[in-house]
Amino acid sequence: YSRTLDRARAGQPPLQGVPSQSDAEEDFFALVVPALFLARLSDPAAVRPAELSGYLKLLDQARRRNRSSALPPYLQGRIRELEGDPDRAATLYQESLNRAASFYPAAQALAVLLLKKGQLEQAATVLQQIAGQLPQIGSIRYPLAEAYYESGQLEAAAATVAKVLLEDPDRPDALLL
């Protein structure tokens, strides 16, 4: 785990930091850590398809190693989303939530996909559940406000936007909602 983090801090490309299979079989985190940067990646062109395939294989191993962790299916969902397969991504995000209902990155990612597909009520439900479990996570509030607004629940949207603006008064997207 620490070797992988040291390589990431050194700015080495992630796959150069992937442990050998024998090392990886011994350490769940060595399988997962190389793919963690995918959680924040927004440009699919930043990673070659062959690299994504390599991460999927590592994450498959991680899933076998720890069948209760929410992290491998979440990261696999990110990969599928980057590959342009939002339906498979949504399934993996849901699997992640089934493993850990309070894993808010998966809830937020699933809700954003549902919003993009126009499934506003489902997105609001996912976000309401996670906001109820983790009210201190402010990043969930804005997508929830969007879901309320888009589904016509204007009072709920206004109340949620007010909370967003209390935390970040200069947030331009909240000001425009």
PDB file of C-alpha atoms in Angstrom:
ATOM      1  CA  TYR A   1       0.000   0.000   0.000  1.00  0.00           C
ATOM      2  CA  SER A   2       2.674   2.499   0.981  1.00  0.00           C
ATOM      3  CA  ARG A   3       4.767   1.675  -2.118  1.00  0.00           C
ATOM      4  CA  THR A   4       1.774   2.410  -4.318  1.00  0.00           C
ATOM      5  CA  LEU A   5       1.099   5.724  -2.557  1.00  0.00           C
ATOM      6  CA  ASP A   6       4.782   6.687  -2.801  1.00  0.00           C
ATOM      7  CA  ARG A   7       4.679   6.086  -6.552  1.00  0.00           C
ATOM      8  CA  ALA A   8       1.525   8.166  -6.879  1.00  0.00           C
ATOM      9  CA  ARG A   9       3.123  11.013  -4.900  1.00  0.00           C
ATOM     10  CA  ALA A  10       6.169  10.817  -7.178  1.00  0.00           C
ATOM     11  CA  GLY A  11       3.902  11.500 -10.138  1.00  0.00           C
ATOM     12  CA  GLN A  12       4.556   8.167 -11.813  1.00  0.00           C
ATOM     13  CA  PRO A  13       1.819   6.968 -14.144  1.00  0.00           C
ATOM     14  CA  PRO A  14      -0.620   4.781 -12.226  1.00  0.00           C
ATOM     15  CA  LEU A  15      -0.013   1.531 -14.084  1.00  0.00           C
ATOM     16  CA  GLN A  16       3.701   1.769 -13.384  1.00  0.00           C
ATOM     17  CA  GLY A  17       2.678   1.713  -9.750  1.00  0.00           C
ATOM     18  CA  VAL A  18       0.540  -1.410 -10.075  1.00  0.00           C
ATOM     19  CA  PRO A  19       1.951  -4.202  -7.953  1.00  0.00           C
ATOM     20  CA  SER A  20       2.870  -7.586  -9.340  1.00  0.00           C
ATOM     21  CA  GLN A  21       0.090 -10.136  -9.214  1.00  0.00           C
ATOM     22  CA  SER A  22       1.763 -12.036  -6.376  1.00  0.00           C
ATOM     23  CA  ASP A  23       2.007  -8.828  -4.291  1.00  0.00           C
ATOM     24  CA  ALA A  24      -1.534  -7.831  -5.180  1.00  0.00           C
ATOM     25  CA  GLU A  25      -2.988 -11.165  -4.142  1.00  0.00           C
ATOM     26  CA  GLU A  26      -1.647 -10.519  -0.660  1.00  0.00           C
ATOM     27  CA  ASP A  27      -2.915  -6.962  -0.264  1.00  0.00           C
ATOM     28  CA  PHE A  28      -6.437  -5.716  -1.011  1.00  0.00           C
ATOM     29  CA  PHE A  29      -5.308  -2.095  -0.900  1.00  0.00           C
ATOM     30  CA  ALA A  30      -2.543  -2.705  -3.421  1.00  0.00           C
ATOM     31  CA  LEU A  31      -5.290  -3.758  -5.826  1.00  0.00           C
ATOM     32  CA  VAL A  32      -7.514  -0.745  -5.168  1.00  0.00           C
ATOM     33  CA  VAL A  33      -5.148   2.190  -4.615  1.00  0.00           C
ATOM     34  CA  PRO A  34      -3.832   2.424  -8.214  1.00  0.00           C
ATOM     35  CA  ALA A  35      -7.385   3.035  -9.445  1.00  0.00           C
ATOM     36  CA  LEU A  36      -8.361   5.608  -6.806  1.00  0.00           C
ATOM     37  CA  PHE A  37      -7.483   8.541  -9.060  1.00  0.00           C
ATOM     38  CA  LEU A  38     -10.392   7.460 -11.281  1.00  0.00           C
ATOM     39  CA  ALA A  39     -12.820   8.711  -8.646  1.00  0.00           C
ATOM     40  CA  ARG A  40     -11.934  12.324  -9.562  1.00  0.00           C
ATOM     41  CA  LEU A  41     -11.132  11.871 -13.248  1.00  0.00           C
ATOM     42  CA  SER A  42     -13.524  13.657 -15.573  1.00  0.00           C
ATOM     43  CA  ASP A  43     -11.714  13.372 -18.919  1.00  0.00           C
ATOM     44  CA  PRO A  44     -11.831   9.833 -20.318  1.00  0.00           C
ATOM     45  CA  ALA A  45      -9.073  10.735 -22.804  1.00  0.00           C
ATOM     46  CA  ALA A  46      -6.655  11.056 -19.862  1.00  0.00           C
ATOM     47  CA  VAL A  47      -6.482   7.259 -19.593  1.00  0.00           C
ATOM     48  CA  ARG A  48      -5.926   4.789 -22.414  1.00  0.00           C
ATOM     49  CA  PRO A  49      -8.508   1.999 -22.856  1.00  0.00           C
ATOM     50  CA  ALA A  50      -5.826  -0.632 -22.180  1.00  0.00           C
ATOM     51  CA  GLU A  51      -5.131   1.037 -18.827  1.00  0.00           C
ATOM     52  CA  LEU A  52      -8.821   0.997 -17.940  1.00  0.00           C
ATOM     53  CA  SER A  53      -8.892  -2.693 -18.765  1.00  0.00           C
ATOM     54  CA  GLY A  54      -5.928  -3.244 -16.453  1.00  0.00           C
ATOM     55  CA  TYR A  55      -7.700  -1.426 -13.632  1.00  0.00           C
ATOM     56  CA  LEU A  56     -10.829  -3.520 -14.175  1.00  0.00           C
ATOM     57  CA  LYS A  57      -8.762  -6.684 -13.769  1.00  0.00           C
ATOM     58  CA  LEU A  58      -7.179  -5.415 -10.555  1.00  0.00           C
ATOM     59  CA  LEU A  59     -10.575  -4.418  -9.208  1.00  0.00           C
ATOM     60  CA  ASP A  60     -12.008  -7.845 -10.081  1.00  0.00           C
ATOM     61  CA  GLN A  61      -9.239  -9.340  -7.955  1.00  0.00           C
ATOM     62  CA  ALA A  62     -10.021  -6.874  -5.178  1.00  0.00           C
ATOM     63  CA  ARG A  63     -13.700  -7.878  -5.295  1.00  0.00           C
ATOM     64  CA  ARG A  64     -12.747 -11.508  -4.881  1.00  0.00           C
ATOM     65  CA  ARG A  65     -10.359 -10.610  -2.059  1.00  0.00           C
ATOM     66  CA  ASN A  66     -12.916  -8.563  -0.107  1.00  0.00           C
ATOM     67  CA  ARG A  67     -16.500  -9.319  -1.105  1.00  0.00           C
ATOM     68  CA  SER A  68     -17.974  -6.792   1.313  1.00  0.00           C
ATOM     69  CA  SER A  69     -16.019  -3.692   0.265  1.00  0.00           C
ATOM     70  CA  ALA A  70     -17.965  -0.998  -1.584  1.00  0.00           C
ATOM     71  CA  LEU A  71     -14.848   0.470  -3.166  1.00  0.00           C
ATOM     72  CA  PRO A  72     -14.124  -1.997  -6.029  1.00  0.00           C
ATOM     73  CA  PRO A  73     -17.609  -1.876  -7.586  1.00  0.00           C
ATOM     74  CA  TYR A  74     -17.659   1.907  -7.206  1.00  0.00           C
ATOM     75  CA  LEU A  75     -14.328   2.271  -9.028  1.00  0.00           C
ATOM     76  CA  GLN A  76     -15.464  -0.208 -11.678  1.00  0.00           C
ATOM     77  CA  GLY A  77     -18.540   1.972 -12.110  1.00  0.00           C
ATOM     78  CA  ARG A  78     -16.288   4.992 -12.672  1.00  0.00           C
ATOM     79  CA  ILE A  79     -14.415   3.033 -15.332  1.00  0.00           C
ATOM     80  CA  ARG A  80     -17.634   1.991 -17.059  1.00  0.00           C
ATOM     81  CA  GLU A  81     -18.827   5.589 -16.945  1.00  0.00           C
ATOM     82  CA  LEU A  82     -15.548   6.774 -18.489  1.00  0.00           C
ATOM     83  CA  GLU A  83     -15.959   4.119 -21.175  1.00  0.00           C
ATOM     84  CA  GLY A  84     -19.386   5.513 -22.028  1.00  0.00           C
ATOM     85  CA  ASP A  85     -21.518   2.757 -20.455  1.00  0.00           C
ATOM     86  CA  PRO A  86     -23.730   4.601 -17.939  1.00  0.00           C
ATOM     87  CA  ASP A  87     -26.149   1.700 -17.497  1.00  0.00           C
ATOM     88  CA  ARG A  88     -23.390  -0.681 -16.396  1.00  0.00           C
ATOM     89  CA  ALA A  89     -21.931   2.113 -14.234  1.00  0.00           C
ATOM     90  CA  ALA A  90     -25.292   2.613 -12.502  1.00  0.00           C
ATOM     91  CA  THR A  91     -25.521  -1.117 -11.777  1.00  0.00           C
ATOM     92  CA  LEU A  92     -22.056  -1.088 -10.236  1.00  0.00           C
ATOM     93  CA  TYR A  93     -22.804   2.037  -8.175  1.00  0.00           C
ATOM     94  CA  GLN A  94     -25.951   0.344  -6.881  1.00  0.00           C
ATOM     95  CA  GLU A  95     -23.925  -2.760  -6.010  1.00  0.00           C
ATOM     96  CA  SER A  96     -21.521  -0.536  -4.102  1.00  0.00           C
ATOM     97  CA  LEU A  97     -24.448   0.959  -2.151  1.00  0.00           C
ATOM     98  CA  ASN A  98     -25.824  -2.506  -1.467  1.00  0.00           C
ATOM     99  CA  ARG A  99     -22.505  -3.329   0.176  1.00  0.00           C
ATOM    100  CA  ALA A 100     -22.329  -0.063   2.152  1.00  0.00           C
ATOM    101  CA  ALA A 101     -25.484   2.056   2.189  1.00  0.00           C
ATOM    102  CA  SER A 102     -23.608   5.105   3.507  1.00  0.00           C
ATOM    103  CA  PHE A 103     -20.919   5.125   0.796  1.00  0.00           C
ATOM    104  CA  TYR A 104     -21.793   8.579  -0.484  1.00  0.00           C
ATOM    105  CA  PRO A 105     -19.456   8.681  -3.534  1.00  0.00           C
ATOM    106  CA  ALA A 106     -21.457   5.816  -5.048  1.00  0.00           C
ATOM    107  CA  ALA A 107     -24.766   7.450  -4.103  1.00  0.00           C
ATOM    108  CA  GLN A 108     -23.714  10.759  -5.607  1.00  0.00           C
ATOM    109  CA  ALA A 109     -22.426   9.119  -8.810  1.00  0.00           C
ATOM    110  CA  LEU A 110     -25.600   7.053  -9.162  1.00  0.00           C
ATOM    111  CA  ALA A 111     -27.791  10.099  -8.586  1.00  0.00           C
ATOM    112  CA  VAL A 112     -25.929  12.143 -11.200  1.00  0.00           C
ATOM    113  CA  LEU A 113     -26.427   9.355 -13.760  1.00  0.00           C
ATOM    114  CA  LEU A 114     -30.110   9.144 -12.868  1.00  0.00           C
ATOM    115  CA  LEU A 115     -30.453  12.919 -13.250  1.00  0.00           C
ATOM    116  CA  LYS A 116     -28.819  12.747 -16.681  1.00  0.00           C
ATOM    117  CA  LYS A 117     -31.296  10.046 -17.692  1.00  0.00           C
ATOM    118  CA  GLY A 118     -34.218  12.145 -16.482  1.00  0.00           C
ATOM    119  CA  GLN A 119     -35.032   9.763 -13.622  1.00  0.00           C
ATOM    120  CA  LEU A 120     -35.540  12.616 -11.189  1.00  0.00           C
ATOM    121  CA  GLU A 121     -37.568  10.856  -8.511  1.00  0.00           C
ATOM    122  CA  GLN A 122     -35.084   7.973  -8.305  1.00  0.00           C
ATOM    123  CA  ALA A 123     -32.164  10.418  -8.079  1.00  0.00           C
ATOM    124  CA  ALA A 124     -33.896  12.373  -5.317  1.00  0.00           C
ATOM    125  CA  THR A 125     -34.597   9.147  -3.409  1.00  0.00           C
ATOM    126  CA  VAL A 126     -30.951   8.050  -3.577  1.00  0.00           C
ATOM    127  CA  LEU A 127     -29.750  11.477  -2.430  1.00  0.00           C
ATOM    128  CA  GLN A 128     -32.360  11.786   0.327  1.00  0.00           C
ATOM    129  CA  GLN A 129     -31.314   8.418   1.735  1.00  0.00           C
ATOM    130  CA  ILE A 130     -27.637   9.292   1.804  1.00  0.00           C
ATOM    131  CA  ALA A 131     -28.286  12.833   3.102  1.00  0.00           C
ATOM    132  CA  GLY A 132     -30.326  11.310   5.919  1.00  0.00           C
ATOM    133  CA  GLN A 133     -27.461   8.990   6.846  1.00  0.00           C
ATOM    134  CA  LEU A 134     -24.700  11.582   6.418  1.00  0.00           C
ATOM    135  CA  PRO A 135     -26.132  15.076   6.866  1.00  0.00           C
ATOM    136  CA  GLN A 136     -22.636  16.528   7.303  1.00  0.00           C
ATOM    137  CA  ILE A 137     -21.678  15.747   3.667  1.00  0.00           C
ATOM    138  CA  GLY A 138     -22.441  19.004   1.916  1.00  0.00           C
ATOM    139  CA  SER A 139     -21.512  17.827  -1.579  1.00  0.00           C
ATOM    140  CA  ILE A 140     -24.706  15.781  -1.671  1.00  0.00           C
ATOM    141  CA  ARG A 141     -26.942  18.795  -1.204  1.00  0.00           C
ATOM    142  CA  TYR A 142     -26.514  20.485  -4.582  1.00  0.00           C
ATOM    143  CA  PRO A 143     -27.427  17.422  -6.703  1.00  0.00           C
ATOM    144  CA  LEU A 144     -30.357  16.903  -4.334  1.00  0.00           C
ATOM    145  CA  ALA A 145     -31.475  20.503  -4.911  1.00  0.00           C
ATOM    146  CA  GLU A 146     -31.223  19.895  -8.667  1.00  0.00           C
ATOM    147  CA  ALA A 147     -33.335  16.764  -8.395  1.00  0.00           C
ATOM    148  CA  TYR A 148     -35.963  18.603  -6.362  1.00  0.00           C
ATOM    149  CA  TYR A 149     -35.994  21.518  -8.795  1.00  0.00           C
ATOM    150  CA  GLU A 150     -36.210  19.356 -11.924  1.00  0.00           C
ATOM    151  CA  SER A 151     -39.037  17.287 -10.440  1.00  0.00           C
ATOM    152  CA  GLY A 152     -41.040  20.386  -9.549  1.00  0.00           C
ATOM    153  CA  GLN A 153     -40.499  20.235  -5.788  1.00  0.00           C
ATOM    154  CA  LEU A 154     -39.613  23.915  -5.632  1.00  0.00           C
ATOM    155  CA  GLU A 155     -39.967  24.415  -1.871  1.00  0.00           C
ATOM    156  CA  ALA A 156     -37.659  21.483  -1.152  1.00  0.00           C
ATOM    157  CA  ALA A 157     -35.231  22.765  -3.800  1.00  0.00           C
ATOM    158  CA  ALA A 158     -35.208  26.260  -2.260  1.00  0.00           C
ATOM    159  CA  ALA A 159     -34.594  24.904   1.240  1.00  0.00           C
ATOM    160  CA  THR A 160     -31.765  22.702   0.012  1.00  0.00           C
ATOM    161  CA  VAL A 161     -30.170  25.518  -2.002  1.00  0.00           C
ATOM    162  CA  ALA A 162     -30.333  27.703   1.107  1.00  0.00           C
ATOM    163  CA  LYS A 163     -28.283  25.085   2.989  1.00  0.00           C
ATOM    164  CA  VAL A 164     -25.792  24.919   0.108  1.00  0.00           C
ATOM    165  CA  LEU A 165     -25.408  28.697   0.126  1.00  0.00           C
ATOM    166  CA  LEU A 166     -24.920  28.786   3.906  1.00  0.00           C
ATOM    167  CA  GLU A 167     -21.924  26.496   3.455  1.00  0.00           C
ATOM    168  CA  ASP A 168     -20.631  28.205   0.311  1.00  0.00           C
ATOM    169  CA  PRO A 169     -22.170  31.658  -0.271  1.00  0.00           C
ATOM    170  CA  ASP A 170     -20.243  32.230  -3.501  1.00  0.00           C
ATOM    171  CA  ARG A 171     -21.235  29.009  -5.230  1.00  0.00           C
ATOM    172  CA  PRO A 172     -22.352  30.264  -8.671  1.00  0.00           C
ATOM    173  CA  ASP A 173     -24.335  27.197  -9.732  1.00  0.00           C
ATOM    174  CA  ALA A 174     -26.420  27.317  -6.541  1.00  0.00           C
ATOM    175  CA  LEU A 175     -27.052  31.026  -7.035  1.00  0.00           C
ATOM    176  CA  LEU A 176     -28.441  30.312 -10.507  1.00  0.00           C
ATOM    177  CA  LEU A 177     -30.656  27.370  -9.507  1.00  0.00           C
TER     178      LEU A 177
END
